[in-house]
CSV table of C-alpha atoms (C1' of nucleotides) in Angstrom, one decimal:
chain,number,residue,atom,x,y,z
A,1,UNK,CA,0.0,0.0,0.0
A,2,UNK,CA,2.8,2.5,0.9
A,3,UNK,CA,4.6,3.2,-2.4
A,4,UNK,CA,7.3,0.6,-2.1
A,5,UNK,CA,10.2,1.5,-4.3
A,6,UNK,CA,8.4,1.5,-7.7
A,7,UNK,CA,9.5,5.0,-8.3
A,8,UNK,CA,9.6,5.9,-12.0
A,9,UNK,CA,11.2,2.9,-13.7
A,10,UNK,CA,8.8,0.2,-14.9
A,11,UNK,CA,10.6,-2.9,-13.8
A,12,UNK,CA,7.4,-5.0,-13.5
A,13,UNK,CA,8.2,-8.4,-15.0
A,14,UNK,CA,4.7,-9.2,-16.2
A,15,UNK,CA,3.3,-6.7,-18.7
A,16,UNK,CA,3.5,-2.9,-18.2
A,17,UNK,CA,2.9,-1.2,-14.9
A,18,UNK,CA,-0.5,0.2,-14.2
A,19,UNK,CA,-1.2,3.8,-13.5
A,20,UNK,CA,-2.9,4.8,-10.3
A,21,UNK,CA,-6.2,5.1,-12.2
A,22,UNK,CA,-6.0,1.6,-13.6
A,23,UNK,CA,-4.9,0.1,-10.3
A,24,UNK,CA,-7.9,1.7,-8.5
A,25,UNK,CA,-10.2,0.5,-11.2
A,26,UNK,CA,-9.0,-3.1,-10.8
A,27,UNK,CA,-9.2,-2.8,-7.1
A,28,UNK,CA,-12.8,-1.5,-7.3
A,29,UNK,CA,-13.7,-4.3,-9.7
A,30,UNK,CA,-12.4,-6.9,-7.2
A,31,UNK,CA,-14.0,-5.3,-4.2
A,32,UNK,CA,-17.4,-5.2,-5.9
A,33,UNK,CA,-17.0,-8.8,-7.1
A,34,UNK,CA,-15.9,-10.3,-3.8
A,35,UNK,CA,-18.5,-8.3,-1.9
A,36,UNK,CA,-21.1,-9.6,-4.2
A,37,UNK,CA,-20.1,-13.2,-4.0
A,38,UNK,CA,-19.9,-13.0,-0.3
A,39,UNK,CA,-23.4,-11.5,0.1
A,40,UNK,CA,-24.9,-13.7,-2.5
A,41,UNK,CA,-23.5,-16.9,-1.1
A,42,UNK,CA,-24.7,-15.9,2.3
A,43,UNK,CA,-28.2,-14.8,1.5
A,44,UNK,CA,-29.0,-16.2,-2.0
A,45,UNK,CA,-29.0,-14.4,-5.4
A,46,UNK,CA,-32.5,-13.1,-5.2
A,47,UNK,CA,-32.3,-11.9,-1.6
A,48,UNK,CA,-29.5,-9.6,-2.4
A,49,UNK,CA,-30.1,-6.4,-4.4
A,50,UNK,CA,-27.6,-4.5,-6.5
A,51,UNK,CA,-28.1,-1.7,-4.0
A,52,UNK,CA,-27.0,-4.0,-1.2
A,53,UNK,CA,-23.9,-5.0,-3.0
A,54,UNK,CA,-23.0,-1.4,-4.0
A,55,UNK,CA,-23.5,-0.1,-0.5
A,56,UNK,CA,-21.5,-2.9,1.1
A,57,UNK,CA,-18.7,-2.4,-1.4
A,58,UNK,CA,-18.7,1.3,-0.6
A,59,UNK,CA,-19.7,2.4,-4.1
A,60,UNK,CA,-22.7,3.8,-5.8
A,61,UNK,CA,-25.3,1.8,-7.5
A,62,UNK,CA,-24.5,3.6,-10.7
A,63,UNK,CA,-20.9,2.6,-10.4
A,64,UNK,CA,-21.8,-1.0,-10.1
A,65,UNK,CA,-23.4,-0.9,-13.5
A,66,UNK,CA,-20.3,0.7,-15.0
A,67,UNK,CA,-18.3,-2.3,-13.9
A,68,UNK,CA,-20.9,-5.0,-14.6
A,69,UNK,CA,-23.5,-4.8,-17.2
A,70,UNK,CA,-26.0,-6.8,-15.2
A,71,UNK,CA,-26.5,-8.3,-11.8
A,72,UNK,CA,-25.8,-11.8,-13.2
A,73,UNK,CA,-22.5,-10.6,-14.7
A,74,UNK,CA,-21.0,-10.0,-11.3
A,75,UNK,CA,-21.2,-13.8,-10.9
A,76,UNK,CA,-20.1,-14.8,-14.4
A,77,UNK,CA,-17.5,-12.3,-15.5
A,78,UNK,CA,-13.8,-13.1,-15.7
A,79,UNK,CA,-11.4,-11.2,-13.6
A,80,UNK,CA,-9.6,-8.8,-15.9
A,81,UNK,CA,-6.3,-10.6,-15.4
A,82,UNK,CA,-7.9,-14.0,-15.9
A,83,UNK,CA,-9.3,-12.6,-19.1
A,84,UNK,CA,-5.9,-11.6,-20.2
A,85,UNK,CA,-4.5,-15.1,-19.4
A,86,UNK,CA,-7.4,-16.5,-21.4
A,87,UNK,CA,-6.5,-14.4,-24.4
A,88,UNK,CA,-2.9,-15.5,-24.2
A,89,UNK,CA,-4.1,-19.1,-24.1
A,90,UNK,CA,-6.0,-18.5,-27.3
A,91,UNK,CA,-3.1,-16.8,-28.9
A,92,UNK,CA,-0.7,-19.6,-28.0
A,93,UNK,CA,-3.0,-22.4,-29.0
A,94,UNK,CA,-1.4,-24.7,-31.5
A,95,UNK,CA,-2.6,-24.3,-35.1
A,96,UNK,CA,-1.8,-27.8,-36.3
A,97,UNK,CA,-4.1,-29.9,-34.1
A,98,UNK,CA,-7.5,-30.9,-35.5
A,99,UNK,CA,-10.1,-28.3,-34.5
A,100,UNK,CA,-12.1,-30.4,-32.1
A,101,UNK,CA,-9.0,-31.6,-30.2
A,102,UNK,CA,-7.6,-28.1,-29.9
A,103,UNK,CA,-11.0,-26.8,-28.8
A,104,UNK,CA,-11.2,-29.5,-26.1
A,105,UNK,CA,-7.8,-28.4,-24.8
A,106,UNK,CA,-8.9,-24.8,-24.7
A,107,UNK,CA,-12.1,-25.5,-22.9
A,108,UNK,CA,-10.3,-27.6,-20.3
A,109,UNK,CA,-7.7,-24.9,-19.8
A,110,UNK,CA,-10.5,-22.4,-19.3
A,111,UNK,CA,-12.0,-24.7,-16.7
A,112,UNK,CA,-8.7,-24.6,-14.8
A,113,UNK,CA,-8.6,-20.9,-15.1
A,114,UNK,CA,-12.0,-20.8,-13.3
A,115,UNK,CA,-11.1,-23.5,-10.8
A,116,UNK,CA,-11.3,-21.5,-7.6
A,117,UNK,CA,-14.6,-19.9,-8.4
A,118,UNK,CA,-16.4,-22.8,-10.0
A,119,UNK,CA,-17.5,-24.6,-6.8
A,120,UNK,CA,-19.1,-21.4,-5.5
A,121,UNK,CA,-20.7,-20.7,-8.9
A,122,UNK,CA,-22.1,-24.2,-9.0
A,123,UNK,CA,-23.6,-23.8,-5.6
A,124,UNK,CA,-25.2,-20.5,-6.6
A,125,UNK,CA,-26.7,-22.2,-9.6
A,126,UNK,CA,-28.2,-24.9,-7.4
A,127,UNK,CA,-29.7,-22.2,-5.2
A,128,UNK,CA,-31.4,-20.2,-8.0
A,129,UNK,CA,-32.3,-22.0,-11.2
A,130,UNK,CA,-33.0,-18.8,-13.0
A,131,UNK,CA,-29.4,-17.7,-12.5
A,132,UNK,CA,-28.4,-21.1,-14.0
A,133,UNK,CA,-30.6,-20.5,-17.1
A,134,UNK,CA,-29.2,-17.1,-17.7
A,135,UNK,CA,-25.7,-18.5,-17.7
A,136,UNK,CA,-26.4,-20.5,-20.8
A,137,UNK,CA,-24.9,-18.2,-23.3
A,138,UNK,CA,-24.0,-15.3,-21.1
A,139,UNK,CA,-20.4,-16.5,-21.5
A,140,UNK,CA,-20.0,-12.9,-22.2
A,141,UNK,CA,-16.4,-12.7,-21.2
A,142,UNK,CA,-14.8,-15.6,-23.1
A,143,UNK,CA,-17.6,-16.5,-25.6
A,144,UNK,CA,-16.8,-13.9,-28.2
A,145,UNK,CA,-13.1,-14.6,-28.2
A,146,UNK,CA,-13.5,-18.3,-28.5
A,147,UNK,CA,-16.0,-17.8,-31.4
A,148,UNK,CA,-13.5,-15.6,-33.2
A,149,UNK,CA,-10.8,-18.1,-32.6
A,150,UNK,CA,-12.8,-20.9,-34.2
A,151,UNK,CA,-13.9,-18.7,-37.0
A,152,UNK,CA,-10.3,-17.9,-37.8
A,153,UNK,CA,-9.5,-21.6,-38.1
A,154,UNK,CA,-12.5,-22.3,-40.3
A,155,UNK,CA,-12.3,-22.4,-44.0
A,156,UNK,CA,-14.5,-19.8,-45.7
A,157,UNK,CA,-18.1,-20.7,-46.3
A,158,UNK,CA,-18.3,-23.2,-43.5
A,159,UNK,CA,-19.6,-20.8,-40.8
A,160,UNK,CA,-22.3,-23.4,-40.1
A,161,UNK,CA,-19.7,-25.9,-39.1
A,162,UNK,CA,-17.9,-23.4,-37.0
A,163,UNK,CA,-21.1,-22.4,-35.2
A,164,UNK,CA,-22.0,-26.0,-34.7
A,165,UNK,CA,-18.6,-26.9,-33.2
A,166,UNK,CA,-18.7,-24.0,-30.8
A,167,UNK,CA,-22.3,-24.6,-29.7
A,168,UNK,CA,-21.7,-28.3,-29.2
A,169,UNK,CA,-18.6,-27.6,-27.1
A,170,UNK,CA,-20.5,-25.2,-24.9
A,171,UNK,CA,-23.3,-27.8,-24.6
A,172,UNK,CA,-20.7,-30.4,-23.5
A,173,UNK,CA,-19.1,-28.0,-21.0
A,174,UNK,CA,-22.5,-27.0,-19.6
A,175,UNK,CA,-23.5,-30.6,-19.3
A,176,UNK,CA,-20.4,-31.2,-17.2
A,177,UNK,CA,-21.2,-28.3,-15.0
A,178,UNK,CA,-24.8,-29.4,-14.5
A,179,UNK,CA,-23.7,-32.9,-13.6
A,180,UNK,CA,-20.9,-32.0,-11.3
A,181,UNK,CA,-21.3,-32.0,-7.5
A,182,UNK,CA,-19.3,-29.1,-6.1
A,183,UNK,CA,-18.4,-31.1,-3.1
A,184,UNK,CA,-16.5,-33.5,-5.3
A,185,UNK,CA,-13.0,-32.6,-6.3
A,186,UNK,CA,-12.2,-30.3,-9.1
A,187,UNK,CA,-10.4,-33.1,-10.9
A,188,UNK,CA,-13.6,-34.9,-11.0
A,189,UNK,CA,-15.1,-32.0,-12.8
A,190,UNK,CA,-12.3,-32.0,-15.3
A,191,UNK,CA,-12.9,-35.7,-15.9
A,192,UNK,CA,-16.6,-35.0,-16.5
A,193,UNK,CA,-15.8,-32.2,-18.9
A,194,UNK,CA,-13.3,-34.4,-20.7
A,195,UNK,CA,-15.8,-37.2,-21.0
A,196,UNK,CA,-18.6,-34.9,-22.3
A,197,UNK,CA,-16.3,-33.3,-24.9
A,198,UNK,CA,-15.0,-36.7,-26.0
A,199,UNK,CA,-18.5,-38.1,-26.4
A,200,UNK,CA,-20.0,-35.1,-28.1
A,201,UNK,CA,-17.1,-34.9,-30.5
A,202,UNK,CA,-16.9,-38.6,-31.0
A,203,UNK,CA,-20.4,-39.1,-32.2
A,204,UNK,CA,-23.4,-39.5,-29.9
A,205,UNK,CA,-25.2,-41.5,-32.5
A,206,UNK,CA,-22.6,-44.2,-32.1
A,207,UNK,CA,-22.8,-44.5,-28.3
A,208,UNK,CA,-24.8,-46.9,-26.3
A,209,UNK,CA,-28.5,-47.3,-26.9
B,1,UNK,CA,-69.4,-15.9,-32.3
B,2,UNK,CA,-73.2,-16.5,-32.2
B,3,UNK,CA,-73.6,-19.9,-30.5
B,4,UNK,CA,-73.8,-22.0,-33.6
B,5,UNK,CA,-75.6,-25.2,-32.8
B,6,UNK,CA,-73.2,-26.7,-30.3
B,7,UNK,CA,-76.0,-26.8,-27.7
B,8,UNK,CA,-75.3,-29.4,-25.1
B,9,UNK,CA,-74.1,-32.4,-26.9
B,10,UNK,CA,-70.4,-32.7,-27.3
B,11,UNK,CA,-70.0,-33.8,-30.9
B,12,UNK,CA,-66.6,-32.3,-31.3
B,13,UNK,CA,-64.5,-34.8,-33.2
B,14,UNK,CA,-61.2,-33.8,-31.8
B,15,UNK,CA,-60.9,-34.2,-28.0
B,16,UNK,CA,-63.6,-33.2,-25.6
B,17,UNK,CA,-65.6,-29.9,-25.9
B,18,UNK,CA,-64.4,-26.9,-24.1
B,19,UNK,CA,-66.6,-25.0,-21.6
B,20,UNK,CA,-67.3,-21.3,-22.1
B,21,UNK,CA,-64.5,-20.6,-19.6
B,22,UNK,CA,-61.9,-22.6,-21.4
B,23,UNK,CA,-62.9,-21.3,-24.8
B,24,UNK,CA,-62.6,-17.7,-23.6
B,25,UNK,CA,-59.2,-18.5,-22.1
B,26,UNK,CA,-57.9,-19.9,-25.3
B,27,UNK,CA,-59.2,-17.0,-27.2
B,28,UNK,CA,-57.6,-14.5,-24.8
B,29,UNK,CA,-54.3,-16.4,-25.0
B,30,UNK,CA,-54.4,-16.1,-28.8
B,31,UNK,CA,-55.5,-12.5,-28.8
B,32,UNK,CA,-52.6,-11.5,-26.5
B,33,UNK,CA,-50.1,-13.6,-28.5
B,34,UNK,CA,-51.1,-12.3,-31.9
B,35,UNK,CA,-51.3,-8.7,-30.7
B,36,UNK,CA,-47.9,-9.0,-29.2
B,37,UNK,CA,-46.3,-10.5,-32.3
B,38,UNK,CA,-47.9,-7.8,-34.4
B,39,UNK,CA,-46.7,-5.0,-32.3
B,40,UNK,CA,-43.3,-6.4,-31.7
B,41,UNK,CA,-42.7,-7.2,-35.3
B,42,UNK,CA,-43.7,-3.6,-36.2
B,43,UNK,CA,-41.8,-1.7,-33.6
B,44,UNK,CA,-39.2,-4.1,-32.2
B,45,UNK,CA,-39.1,-6.1,-29.0
B,46,UNK,CA,-37.6,-3.4,-26.8
B,47,UNK,CA,-39.8,-0.6,-28.1
B,48,UNK,CA,-43.0,-2.4,-27.1
B,49,UNK,CA,-43.9,-2.6,-23.4
B,50,UNK,CA,-46.0,-5.2,-21.8
B,51,UNK,CA,-48.5,-2.4,-21.0
B,52,UNK,CA,-48.7,-1.6,-24.8
B,53,UNK,CA,-49.5,-5.3,-25.5
B,54,UNK,CA,-52.0,-5.6,-22.8
B,55,UNK,CA,-53.8,-2.4,-23.7
B,56,UNK,CA,-53.9,-3.2,-27.4
B,57,UNK,CA,-55.2,-6.7,-26.6
B,58,UNK,CA,-58.0,-5.2,-24.5
B,59,UNK,CA,-56.8,-6.8,-21.3
B,60,UNK,CA,-55.0,-5.7,-18.1
B,61,UNK,CA,-51.3,-5.8,-17.6
B,62,UNK,CA,-51.9,-8.2,-14.7
B,63,UNK,CA,-53.8,-10.6,-16.9
B,64,UNK,CA,-50.9,-10.6,-19.4
B,65,UNK,CA,-48.8,-12.1,-16.7
B,66,UNK,CA,-51.3,-14.8,-15.8
B,67,UNK,CA,-51.0,-16.0,-19.3
B,68,UNK,CA,-47.3,-15.5,-19.9
B,69,UNK,CA,-44.7,-15.8,-17.2
B,70,UNK,CA,-42.5,-13.2,-18.9
B,71,UNK,CA,-42.4,-10.8,-21.8
B,72,UNK,CA,-40.1,-13.2,-23.7
B,73,UNK,CA,-42.6,-16.0,-23.1
B,74,UNK,CA,-45.1,-14.4,-25.4
B,75,UNK,CA,-42.7,-14.9,-28.2
B,76,UNK,CA,-41.6,-18.4,-27.3
B,77,UNK,CA,-44.5,-20.3,-25.8
B,78,UNK,CA,-46.3,-22.9,-27.7
B,79,UNK,CA,-50.0,-22.5,-28.5
B,80,UNK,CA,-51.9,-24.7,-26.1
B,81,UNK,CA,-53.1,-26.9,-28.9
B,82,UNK,CA,-49.6,-27.2,-30.4
B,83,UNK,CA,-48.4,-28.2,-27.0
B,84,UNK,CA,-50.9,-31.0,-27.0
B,85,UNK,CA,-49.8,-32.1,-30.5
B,86,UNK,CA,-46.2,-32.1,-29.3
B,87,UNK,CA,-47.1,-34.3,-26.3
B,88,UNK,CA,-48.8,-36.7,-28.6
B,89,UNK,CA,-45.7,-36.8,-30.8
B,90,UNK,CA,-43.7,-37.7,-27.7
B,91,UNK,CA,-46.2,-40.4,-26.6
B,92,UNK,CA,-46.2,-42.0,-30.1
B,93,UNK,CA,-42.5,-41.9,-30.6
B,94,UNK,CA,-41.2,-45.4,-31.5
B,95,UNK,CA,-39.3,-47.1,-28.7
B,96,UNK,CA,-37.1,-49.3,-30.7
B,97,UNK,CA,-35.1,-46.8,-32.7
B,98,UNK,CA,-31.6,-45.8,-31.3
B,99,UNK,CA,-31.9,-42.8,-29.0
B,100,UNK,CA,-30.1,-40.2,-31.2
B,101,UNK,CA,-32.1,-41.1,-34.3
B,102,UNK,CA,-35.4,-41.0,-32.5
B,103,UNK,CA,-34.4,-37.7,-31.0
B,104,UNK,CA,-33.5,-36.3,-34.4
B,105,UNK,CA,-36.9,-37.3,-35.6
B,106,UNK,CA,-38.6,-35.6,-32.7
B,107,UNK,CA,-36.7,-32.4,-33.1
B,108,UNK,CA,-37.5,-32.2,-36.8
B,109,UNK,CA,-41.2,-32.8,-36.1
B,110,UNK,CA,-41.1,-30.0,-33.5
B,111,UNK,CA,-39.7,-27.8,-36.2
B,112,UNK,CA,-42.6,-28.5,-38.5
B,113,UNK,CA,-45.0,-27.8,-35.6
B,114,UNK,CA,-43.4,-24.4,-35.3
B,115,UNK,CA,-43.2,-23.8,-39.1
B,116,UNK,CA,-45.5,-20.9,-39.4
B,117,UNK,CA,-44.1,-18.9,-36.5
B,118,UNK,CA,-40.4,-19.6,-37.1
B,119,UNK,CA,-39.6,-17.1,-39.8
B,120,UNK,CA,-41.1,-14.3,-37.6
B,121,UNK,CA,-39.3,-15.5,-34.6
B,122,UNK,CA,-36.0,-15.6,-36.4
B,123,UNK,CA,-36.6,-12.0,-37.6
B,124,UNK,CA,-37.2,-10.9,-34.0
B,125,UNK,CA,-34.0,-12.6,-33.0
B,126,UNK,CA,-32.1,-10.7,-35.6
B,127,UNK,CA,-33.6,-7.4,-34.3
B,128,UNK,CA,-32.8,-7.9,-30.7
B,129,UNK,CA,-29.9,-10.1,-29.7
B,130,UNK,CA,-30.8,-10.2,-26.1
B,131,UNK,CA,-34.1,-11.8,-27.0
B,132,UNK,CA,-32.0,-14.3,-28.9
B,133,UNK,CA,-29.8,-15.0,-25.9
B,134,UNK,CA,-32.7,-15.6,-23.6
B,135,UNK,CA,-34.1,-18.1,-26.0
B,136,UNK,CA,-31.3,-20.5,-25.3
B,137,UNK,CA,-32.8,-22.6,-22.7
B,138,UNK,CA,-36.1,-20.9,-22.3
B,139,UNK,CA,-37.5,-23.7,-24.3
B,140,UNK,CA,-40.0,-23.6,-21.4
B,141,UNK,CA,-42.8,-25.2,-23.2
B,142,UNK,CA,-41.3,-28.3,-24.8
B,143,UNK,CA,-37.9,-28.6,-23.0
B,144,UNK,CA,-39.1,-30.3,-19.8
B,145,UNK,CA,-41.2,-32.8,-21.7
B,146,UNK,CA,-38.3,-33.7,-24.0
B,147,UNK,CA,-35.9,-34.1,-21.1
B,148,UNK,CA,-38.3,-36.4,-19.4
B,149,UNK,CA,-38.7,-38.5,-22.6
B,150,UNK,CA,-35.0,-38.9,-22.9
B,151,UNK,CA,-34.7,-39.7,-19.2
B,152,UNK,CA,-37.3,-42.4,-19.5
B,153,UNK,CA,-35.3,-44.0,-22.3
B,154,UNK,CA,-32.0,-43.8,-20.5
B,155,UNK,CA,-30.7,-46.7,-18.4
B,156,UNK,CA,-30.3,-45.9,-14.7
B,157,UNK,CA,-27.1,-44.2,-13.7
B,158,UNK,CA,-26.4,-42.6,-17.0
B,159,UNK,CA,-28.0,-39.3,-16.4
B,160,UNK,CA,-24.9,-37.7,-17.6
B,161,UNK,CA,-25.3,-39.3,-21.0
B,162,UNK,CA,-29.0,-38.3,-21.1
B,163,UNK,CA,-28.2,-34.7,-20.3
B,164,UNK,CA,-25.4,-34.6,-22.9
B,165,UNK,CA,-27.6,-36.0,-25.6
B,166,UNK,CA,-30.3,-33.4,-24.9
B,167,UNK,CA,-28.0,-30.5,-24.6
B,168,UNK,CA,-26.2,-31.4,-27.8
B,169,UNK,CA,-29.5,-31.8,-29.7
B,170,UNK,CA,-30.5,-28.3,-28.5
B,171,UNK,CA,-27.2,-27.0,-29.6
B,172,UNK,CA,-27.6,-28.5,-33.0
B,173,UNK,CA,-31.1,-27.1,-33.3
B,174,UNK,CA,-30.1,-23.7,-32.2
B,175,UNK,CA,-27.2,-23.7,-34.6
B,176,UNK,CA,-29.6,-24.3,-37.4
B,177,UNK,CA,-31.8,-21.5,-36.3
B,178,UNK,CA,-28.9,-19.1,-36.0
B,179,UNK,CA,-27.6,-20.0,-39.5
B,180,UNK,CA,-31.0,-19.9,-41.2
B,181,UNK,CA,-32.1,-16.9,-43.3
B,182,UNK,CA,-35.8,-16.5,-42.7
B,183,UNK,CA,-36.2,-15.4,-46.3
B,184,UNK,CA,-35.1,-18.9,-47.4
B,185,UNK,CA,-37.7,-21.6,-47.5
B,186,UNK,CA,-38.7,-23.5,-44.5
B,187,UNK,CA,-37.5,-26.7,-46.2
B,188,UNK,CA,-34.0,-25.2,-46.3
B,189,UNK,CA,-34.2,-24.8,-42.5
B,190,UNK,CA,-35.2,-28.4,-42.1
B,191,UNK,CA,-32.2,-29.4,-44.2
B,192,UNK,CA,-29.9,-27.3,-42.0
B,193,UNK,CA,-31.4,-28.8,-38.8
B,194,UNK,CA,-31.0,-32.3,-40.3
B,195,UNK,CA,-27.3,-31.6,-41.2
B,196,UNK,CA,-26.5,-30.2,-37.8
B,197,UNK,CA,-28.1,-33.0,-36.0
B,198,UNK,CA,-26.3,-35.5,-38.2
B,199,UNK,CA,-23.0,-33.9,-37.7
B,200,UNK,CA,-23.3,-33.4,-34.0
B,201,UNK,CA,-24.5,-37.0,-33.6
B,202,UNK,CA,-22.0,-38.4,-36.0
B,203,UNK,CA,-18.9,-37.1,-34.4
B,204,UNK,CA,-17.5,-33.6,-34.8
B,205,UNK,CA,-14.0,-34.8,-34.1
B,206,UNK,CA,-14.2,-36.9,-37.3
B,207,UNK,CA,-15.3,-34.1,-39.6
B,208,UNK,CA,-13.2,-32.0,-41.8
B,209,UNK,CA,-10.3,-30.0,-40.4
C,1,DT,C1',-81.6,-18.2,-8.8
C,2,DA,C1',-78.2,-18.4,-5.0
C,3,DA,C1',-73.8,-19.9,-3.6
C,4,DA,C1',-69.1,-21.4,-4.8
C,5,DA,C1',-65.2,-21.2,-7.7
C,6,DT,C1',-62.6,-18.7,-11.3
C,7,DT,C1',-61.0,-15.1,-13.6
C,8,DC,C1',-60.1,-10.1,-14.4
C,9,DT,C1',-58.8,-5.5,-12.9
C,10,DG,C1',-56.7,-1.5,-10.6
C,11,DT,C1',-53.4,-0.3,-7.3
C,12,DA,C1',-49.3,-0.3,-5.1
C,13,DC,C1',-44.9,-2.1,-4.5
C,14,DT,C1',-39.8,-4.0,-5.3
C,15,DG,C1',-35.9,-3.9,-7.9
C,16,DA,C1',-33.1,-3.9,-12.5
C,17,DG,C1',-31.2,-1.0,-15.7
C,18,DT,C1',-30.5,3.9,-18.0
C,19,DT,C1',-29.7,8.8,-18.3
C,20,DC,C1',-27.7,12.9,-17.0
C,21,DA,C1',-25.8,17.0,-14.8
C,22,DG,C1',-22.5,18.1,-11.7
C,23,DG,C1',-18.6,17.1,-8.5
C,24,DT,C1',-14.1,14.6,-7.8
C,25,DT,C1',-9.8,12.7,-9.0
C,26,DC,C1',-6.0,11.6,-12.0
C,27,DA,C1',-2.6,12.5,-16.1
C,28,DG,C1',0.4,15.4,-18.8
C,29,DG,C1',2.4,19.6,-20.0
C,30,DT,C1',4.1,24.1,-18.7
D,1,DA,C1',3.9,23.2,-8.2
D,2,DC,C1',-0.2,24.5,-11.0
D,3,DC,C1',-3.5,24.3,-14.7
D,4,DT,C1',-6.4,22.0,-17.9
D,5,DG,C1',-8.7,18.3,-20.0
D,6,DA,C1',-10.1,13.8,-19.6
D,7,DA,C1',-11.7,9.9,-17.0
D,8,DC,C1',-14.4,8.6,-13.2
D,9,DC,C1',-17.9,8.6,-9.5
D,10,DT,C1',-22.3,10.1,-7.6
D,11,DG,C1',-27.1,11.2,-6.5
D,12,DA,C1',-31.4,11.8,-8.5
D,13,DA,C1',-35.0,10.9,-11.5
D,14,DC,C1',-36.9,7.9,-14.7
D,15,DT,C1',-38.9,3.5,-17.4
D,16,DC,C1',-40.3,-0.8,-17.2
D,17,DA,C1',-40.7,-6.0,-15.7
D,18,DG,C1',-42.6,-8.7,-12.4
D,19,DT,C1',-45.3,-9.7,-8.0
D,20,DA,C1',-49.0,-9.2,-4.3
D,21,DC,C1',-53.5,-8.5,-3.2
D,22,DA,C1',-58.2,-7.1,-2.4
D,23,DG,C1',-62.4,-6.6,-4.6
D,24,DA,C1',-65.4,-6.6,-8.8
D,25,DA,C1',-67.2,-9.4,-12.6
D,26,DT,C1',-68.2,-13.8,-14.6
D,27,DT,C1',-69.0,-18.7,-15.0
D,28,DT,C1',-70.3,-23.0,-13.0
D,29,DT,C1',-73.0,-26.0,-10.1
D,30,DA,C1',-76.6,-27.2,-7.5
DNA sequence: TAAAATTCTGTACTGAGTTCAGGTTCAGGT
DNA sequence: ACCTGAACCTGAACTCAGTACAGAATTTTA
């Protein structure tokens, strides 16, 4: 907190240094998010209003909505730094693997990125089904990036195939989340996700019954 | 409108006769629905309020919400009679076909059931993306039935597989809806849906690239 | 035709999300 | 250090979706 020898020279090993403004912004984001998750996990999603969250986080209701576009978003959105990691994952993804395999890898990496928040999120989903519903395609933070990544790897004129691949991968991932018990280990969740992706990619028509 | 010789004897060929109460209810449902679709397709989903719809349909705002659980529902929900047809389809579905094939057939039948409203709906989706998002799993009317149908055909302990199959089928169906141009023929949509279902069921990992 | 059951309506409320004018804080140049 | 413009935060006022409820109107039944 007390300016510790970071005078003028940007020695920061990872990325560039953040100005005061940006640091405060990130801090505010995290304060709001953690306050929200705490209140919501204590009282339930519906029992907590945006006003409650804002007040408790020491910020105005209006400010809440400049950070999060909806009340649900505060549960779903990726931390800005996680988002950056996710973008790096996408950028570094190998270009020679078959599409579905590469996609499987990405989705599993994403899961690991979310690891610490997933059990809580799953518990919130169990509490309020409507929250669960709205999560479907409000993969606001990573969805668009991933779509673009797939599109870039898709030969022209096969947008249908690209869309199908993405939607199916999401379906598999969501199925794993639905099936997972948050009291089980995270590795168990990864196994579930792997299974779902393998089955969905490998041909459901061919599987048992 | 003027009671036309339906005195007391229920001669109605299809199902049992409806009492005055039930007839009025169905009529009100359809008035609200068609009014809503007309207004919304004229002005856009966001530009029309529930109040507008209710007033124009000659009914109170409160009544609107006894018929439709949300503003979106008035776009999605199945007509009560269509819902009945859909249930009959489920009941009559052959039990010997492999699961994925049977499911494909059902989904395609469902599409035909929705045929006349689909172009309009697709146009509305294009107008307001948020409406589109919310449609994901707000398959409120037929979703639960279909899930139950699949569950009944699934051996015990394989709920994961059942969920995966359903979610993947929805993903394929939604992909077809997304890709479809409502100015194209409905048959073209059916072809798209068929393709998506075949690909998703047949193994995306095996397909090109 | 009277009583019982349903349905409709107006009113009032909560809470999400937006807009906006004005105040506060930060960044960069002098 | 100071000034200026830009970014940011805030409170207030607003729209609209969705819910609760009490009483009026209508349909059913007996």
